[in-house]
Short mmCIF file of C-alpha atoms in Angstrom, two decimals:
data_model
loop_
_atom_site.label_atom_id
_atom_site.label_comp_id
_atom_site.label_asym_id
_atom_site.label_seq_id
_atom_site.Cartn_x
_atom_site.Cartn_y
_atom_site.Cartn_z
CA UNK A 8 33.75 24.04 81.22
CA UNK A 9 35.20 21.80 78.49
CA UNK A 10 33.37 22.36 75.00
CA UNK A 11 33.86 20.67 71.66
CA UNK A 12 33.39 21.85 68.59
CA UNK A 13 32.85 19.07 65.92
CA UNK A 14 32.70 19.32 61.86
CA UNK A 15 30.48 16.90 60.67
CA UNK A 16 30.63 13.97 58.79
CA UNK A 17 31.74 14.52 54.97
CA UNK A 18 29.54 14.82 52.39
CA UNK A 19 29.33 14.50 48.30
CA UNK A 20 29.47 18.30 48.00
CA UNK A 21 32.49 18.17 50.38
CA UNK A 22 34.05 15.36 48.40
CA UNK A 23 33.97 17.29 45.48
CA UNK A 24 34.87 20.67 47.50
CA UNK A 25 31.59 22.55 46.78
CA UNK A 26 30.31 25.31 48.70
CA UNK A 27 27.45 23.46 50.67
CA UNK A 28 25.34 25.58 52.84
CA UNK A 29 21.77 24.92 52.72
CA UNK A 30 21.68 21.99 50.62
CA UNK A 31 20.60 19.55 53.03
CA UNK A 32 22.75 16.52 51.90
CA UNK A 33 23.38 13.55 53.89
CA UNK A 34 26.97 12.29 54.89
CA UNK A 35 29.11 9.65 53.01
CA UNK A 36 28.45 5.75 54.22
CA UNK A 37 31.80 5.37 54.03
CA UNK A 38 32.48 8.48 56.44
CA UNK A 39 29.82 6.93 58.43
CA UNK A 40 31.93 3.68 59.49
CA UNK A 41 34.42 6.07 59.88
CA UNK A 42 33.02 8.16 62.91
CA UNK A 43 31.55 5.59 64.12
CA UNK A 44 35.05 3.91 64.96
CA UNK A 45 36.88 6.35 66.77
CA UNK A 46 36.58 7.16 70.27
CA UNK A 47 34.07 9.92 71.21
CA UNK A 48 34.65 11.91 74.50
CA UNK A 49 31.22 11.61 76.79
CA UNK A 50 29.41 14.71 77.11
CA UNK A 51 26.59 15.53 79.33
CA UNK A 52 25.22 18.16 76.68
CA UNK A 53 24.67 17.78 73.19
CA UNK A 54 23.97 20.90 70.45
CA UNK A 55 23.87 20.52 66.85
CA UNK A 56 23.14 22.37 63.45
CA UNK A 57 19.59 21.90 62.41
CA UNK A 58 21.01 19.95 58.97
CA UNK A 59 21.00 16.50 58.01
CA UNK A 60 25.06 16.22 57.88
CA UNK A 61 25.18 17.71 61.41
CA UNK A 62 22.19 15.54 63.10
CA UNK A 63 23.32 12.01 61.27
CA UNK A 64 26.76 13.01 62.79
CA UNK A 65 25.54 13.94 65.94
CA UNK A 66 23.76 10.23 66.38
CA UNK A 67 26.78 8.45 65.70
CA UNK A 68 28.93 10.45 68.24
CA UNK A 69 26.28 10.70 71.16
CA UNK A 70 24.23 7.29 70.10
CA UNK A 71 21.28 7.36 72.14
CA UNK A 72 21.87 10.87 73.99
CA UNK A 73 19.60 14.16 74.04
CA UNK A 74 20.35 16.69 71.67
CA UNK A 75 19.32 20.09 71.24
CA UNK A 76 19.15 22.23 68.12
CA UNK A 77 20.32 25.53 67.34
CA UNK A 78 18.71 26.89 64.59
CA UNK A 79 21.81 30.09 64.48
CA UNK A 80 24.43 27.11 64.06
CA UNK A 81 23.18 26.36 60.39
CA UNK A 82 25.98 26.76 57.28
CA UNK A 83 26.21 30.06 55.34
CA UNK A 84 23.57 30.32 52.47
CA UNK A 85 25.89 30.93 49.50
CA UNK A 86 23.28 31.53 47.51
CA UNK A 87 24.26 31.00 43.83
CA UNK A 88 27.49 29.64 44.67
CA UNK A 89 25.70 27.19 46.22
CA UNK A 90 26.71 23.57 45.21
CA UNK A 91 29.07 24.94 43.03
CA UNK A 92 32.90 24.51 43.33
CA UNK A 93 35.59 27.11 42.16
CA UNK A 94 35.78 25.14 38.78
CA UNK A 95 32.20 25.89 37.77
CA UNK A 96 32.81 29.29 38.99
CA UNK A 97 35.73 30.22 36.88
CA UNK A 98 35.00 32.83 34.70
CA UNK A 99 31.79 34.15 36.78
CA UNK A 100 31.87 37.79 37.54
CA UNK A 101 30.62 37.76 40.60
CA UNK A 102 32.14 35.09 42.19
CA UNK A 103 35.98 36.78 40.80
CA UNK A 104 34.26 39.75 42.63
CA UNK A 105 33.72 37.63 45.93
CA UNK A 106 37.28 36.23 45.92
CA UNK A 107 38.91 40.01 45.20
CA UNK A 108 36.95 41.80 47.92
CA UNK A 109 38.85 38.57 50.38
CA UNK A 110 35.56 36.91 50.83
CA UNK A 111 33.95 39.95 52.24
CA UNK A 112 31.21 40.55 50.09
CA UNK A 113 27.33 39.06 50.56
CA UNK A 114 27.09 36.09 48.67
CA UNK A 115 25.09 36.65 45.46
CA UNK A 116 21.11 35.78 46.65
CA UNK A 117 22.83 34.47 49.88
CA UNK A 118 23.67 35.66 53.04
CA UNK A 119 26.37 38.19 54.23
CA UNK A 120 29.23 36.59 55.81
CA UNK A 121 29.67 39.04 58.09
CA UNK A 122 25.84 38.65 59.04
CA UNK A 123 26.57 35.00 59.18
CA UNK A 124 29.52 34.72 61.60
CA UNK A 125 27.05 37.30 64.37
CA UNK A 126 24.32 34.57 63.65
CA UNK A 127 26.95 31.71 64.42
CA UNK A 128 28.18 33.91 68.13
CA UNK A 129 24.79 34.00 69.07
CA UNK A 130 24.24 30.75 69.04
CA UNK A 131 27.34 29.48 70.80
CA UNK A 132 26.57 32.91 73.52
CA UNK A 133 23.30 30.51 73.80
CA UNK A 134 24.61 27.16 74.59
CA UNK A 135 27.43 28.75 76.49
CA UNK A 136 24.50 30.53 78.86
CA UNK A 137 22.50 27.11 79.15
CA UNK A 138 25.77 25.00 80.03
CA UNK A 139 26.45 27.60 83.07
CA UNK A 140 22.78 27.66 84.19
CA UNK A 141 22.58 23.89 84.26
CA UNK A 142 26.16 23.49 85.81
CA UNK A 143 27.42 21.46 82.70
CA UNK A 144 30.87 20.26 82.95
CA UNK A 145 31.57 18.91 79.19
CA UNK A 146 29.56 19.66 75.75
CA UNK A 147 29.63 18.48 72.47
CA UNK A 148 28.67 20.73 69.47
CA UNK A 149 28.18 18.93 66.00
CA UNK A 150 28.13 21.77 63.45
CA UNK A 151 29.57 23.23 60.22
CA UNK A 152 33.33 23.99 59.27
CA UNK A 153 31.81 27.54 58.84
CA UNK A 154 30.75 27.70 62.39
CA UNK A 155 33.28 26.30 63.83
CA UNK A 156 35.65 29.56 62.63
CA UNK A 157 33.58 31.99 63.42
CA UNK A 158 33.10 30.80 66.68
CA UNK A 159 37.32 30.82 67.35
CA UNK A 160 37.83 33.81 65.25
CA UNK A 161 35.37 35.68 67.33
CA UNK A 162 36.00 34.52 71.38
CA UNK A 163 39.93 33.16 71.03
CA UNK A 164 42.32 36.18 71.43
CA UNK A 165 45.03 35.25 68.60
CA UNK A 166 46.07 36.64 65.30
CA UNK A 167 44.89 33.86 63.51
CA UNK A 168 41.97 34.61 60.88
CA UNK A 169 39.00 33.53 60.36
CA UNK A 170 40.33 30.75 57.53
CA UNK A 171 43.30 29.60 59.85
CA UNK A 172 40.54 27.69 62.11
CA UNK A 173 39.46 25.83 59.22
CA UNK A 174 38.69 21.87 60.26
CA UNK A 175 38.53 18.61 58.47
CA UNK A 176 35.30 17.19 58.71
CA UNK A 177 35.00 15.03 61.76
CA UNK A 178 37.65 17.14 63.40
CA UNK A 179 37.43 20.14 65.64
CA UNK A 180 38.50 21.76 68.62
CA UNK A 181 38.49 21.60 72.30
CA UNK A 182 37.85 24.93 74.02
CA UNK A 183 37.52 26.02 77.66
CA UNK A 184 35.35 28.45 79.09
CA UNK A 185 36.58 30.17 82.48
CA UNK A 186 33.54 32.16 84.18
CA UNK A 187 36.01 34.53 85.08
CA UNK A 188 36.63 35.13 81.07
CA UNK A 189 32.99 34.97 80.28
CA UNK A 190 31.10 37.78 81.56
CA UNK A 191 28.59 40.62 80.30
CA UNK A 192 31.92 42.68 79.47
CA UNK A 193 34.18 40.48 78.35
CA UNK A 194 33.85 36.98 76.21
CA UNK A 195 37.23 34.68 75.91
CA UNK A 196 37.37 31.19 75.15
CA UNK A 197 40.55 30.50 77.71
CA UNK A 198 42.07 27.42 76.38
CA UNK A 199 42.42 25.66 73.01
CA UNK A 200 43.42 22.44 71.44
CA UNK A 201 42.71 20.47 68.46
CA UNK A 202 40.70 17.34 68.56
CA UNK A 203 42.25 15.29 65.14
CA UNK A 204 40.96 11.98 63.27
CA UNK A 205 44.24 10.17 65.31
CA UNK A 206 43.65 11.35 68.62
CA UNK A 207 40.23 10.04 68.29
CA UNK A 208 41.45 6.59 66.67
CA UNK A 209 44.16 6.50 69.74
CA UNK A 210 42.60 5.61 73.21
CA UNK A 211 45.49 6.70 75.11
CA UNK A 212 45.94 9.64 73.46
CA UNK A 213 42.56 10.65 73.67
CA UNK A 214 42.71 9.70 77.49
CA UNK A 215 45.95 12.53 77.98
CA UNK A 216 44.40 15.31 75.73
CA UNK A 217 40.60 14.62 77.20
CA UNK A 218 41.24 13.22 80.37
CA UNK A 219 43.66 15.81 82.09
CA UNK A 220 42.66 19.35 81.13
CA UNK A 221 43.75 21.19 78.24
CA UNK A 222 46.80 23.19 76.54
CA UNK A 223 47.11 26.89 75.44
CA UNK A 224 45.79 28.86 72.89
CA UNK A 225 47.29 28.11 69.87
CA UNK A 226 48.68 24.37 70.57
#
């Protein structure tokens, strides 16, 4: 089963490289016209994040289609970092605290990240189980940059970190999912390979990367 894993659209607070969790903000006309030029693989199931950014994006790629929310696939409450970029933190205690401790710490009146990245599993454990029971082929997930990583950090066996999976907005990931590799004991997303801004602007490329399976991990 063939899954993708799509950043949304960009935003003002990711124009301005804010940390933008729960402000529900919509995404940039101009990134608009953008996504709605390329070349979007078909899917015969949709899943999004319950935001605005993530369900305007969602439209544009799967005009017209069904789409199903999952409420666990929602960005990171950063609390009162929230909205904020590193600039207007400079100087704040807590947030120099944050950065030390690697970005392990709970966000200040936010959410734990570690809390965050189970919430983010469960969600994709979800829509994996529902793509198996229905006998779906091909899905297309519209979500945050934050879910997107701890999706791959959690089921791809690599040494990459959690920030190496880090996406552009209106980029992502193809992933595989082999029933033999997805059972009670044992969770692995089997294949990997990035889904860019060009491939999707390039018809025959998108036909070779979508169109006849997928690469390895780490391609």
């Amino acid at each position: 089963m063939e899954i993708f894993l799509i950043r949304h659209g960009k935003t003002m607070g990711n124009l301005y490289h804010r940390y933008i969790g729960t402000t529900d903000e919509p995404v940039l006309e101009e990134e608009m016209e953008k996504l709605k030029s390329r070349n979007w693989p078909d899917a015969e199931a949709v899943f999004e994040s319950p935001l605005l950014r993530c369900r305007q994006t969602a439209e544009i790629i799967c005009p017209g289609r069904p789409v199903r929310m999952i409420d666990e696939f929602a960005e990171c409450d950063f609390g009162s970092f929230e909205n904020k970029n590193w600039q207007e933190l400079k100087g704040n205690a807590e947030y120099q605290a944050w950065i030390d401790s690697n970005g392990t710490l709970p966000f200040p009146g936010g959410e734990d990240p570690q809390e965050f990245r189970k919430r983010c599993c469960r969600g994709f454990e979800k829509v994996v189980a529902a793509c198996m029971r229905e006998n779906v082929s091909r899905a297309l997930l519209v979500v945050h940059g934050g879910t997107i990583m701890s999706i791959m950090e959690r089921y791809v066996v690599s040494e990459k970190s959690f920030y190496d999976w880090h996406v552009k907005n209106g980029e992502g990931y193809l992933v595989v999912v082999e029933p033999s590799l997805w059972t009670a004991a044992r969770k692995e997303i089997a294949t990997v390979r990035p889904v860019t801004s060009n491939m999707l602007c390039d018809t025959q490329k998108e036909e070779r990367c979508f169109g006849e399976g997928t690469g390895a991990v780490g391609e």
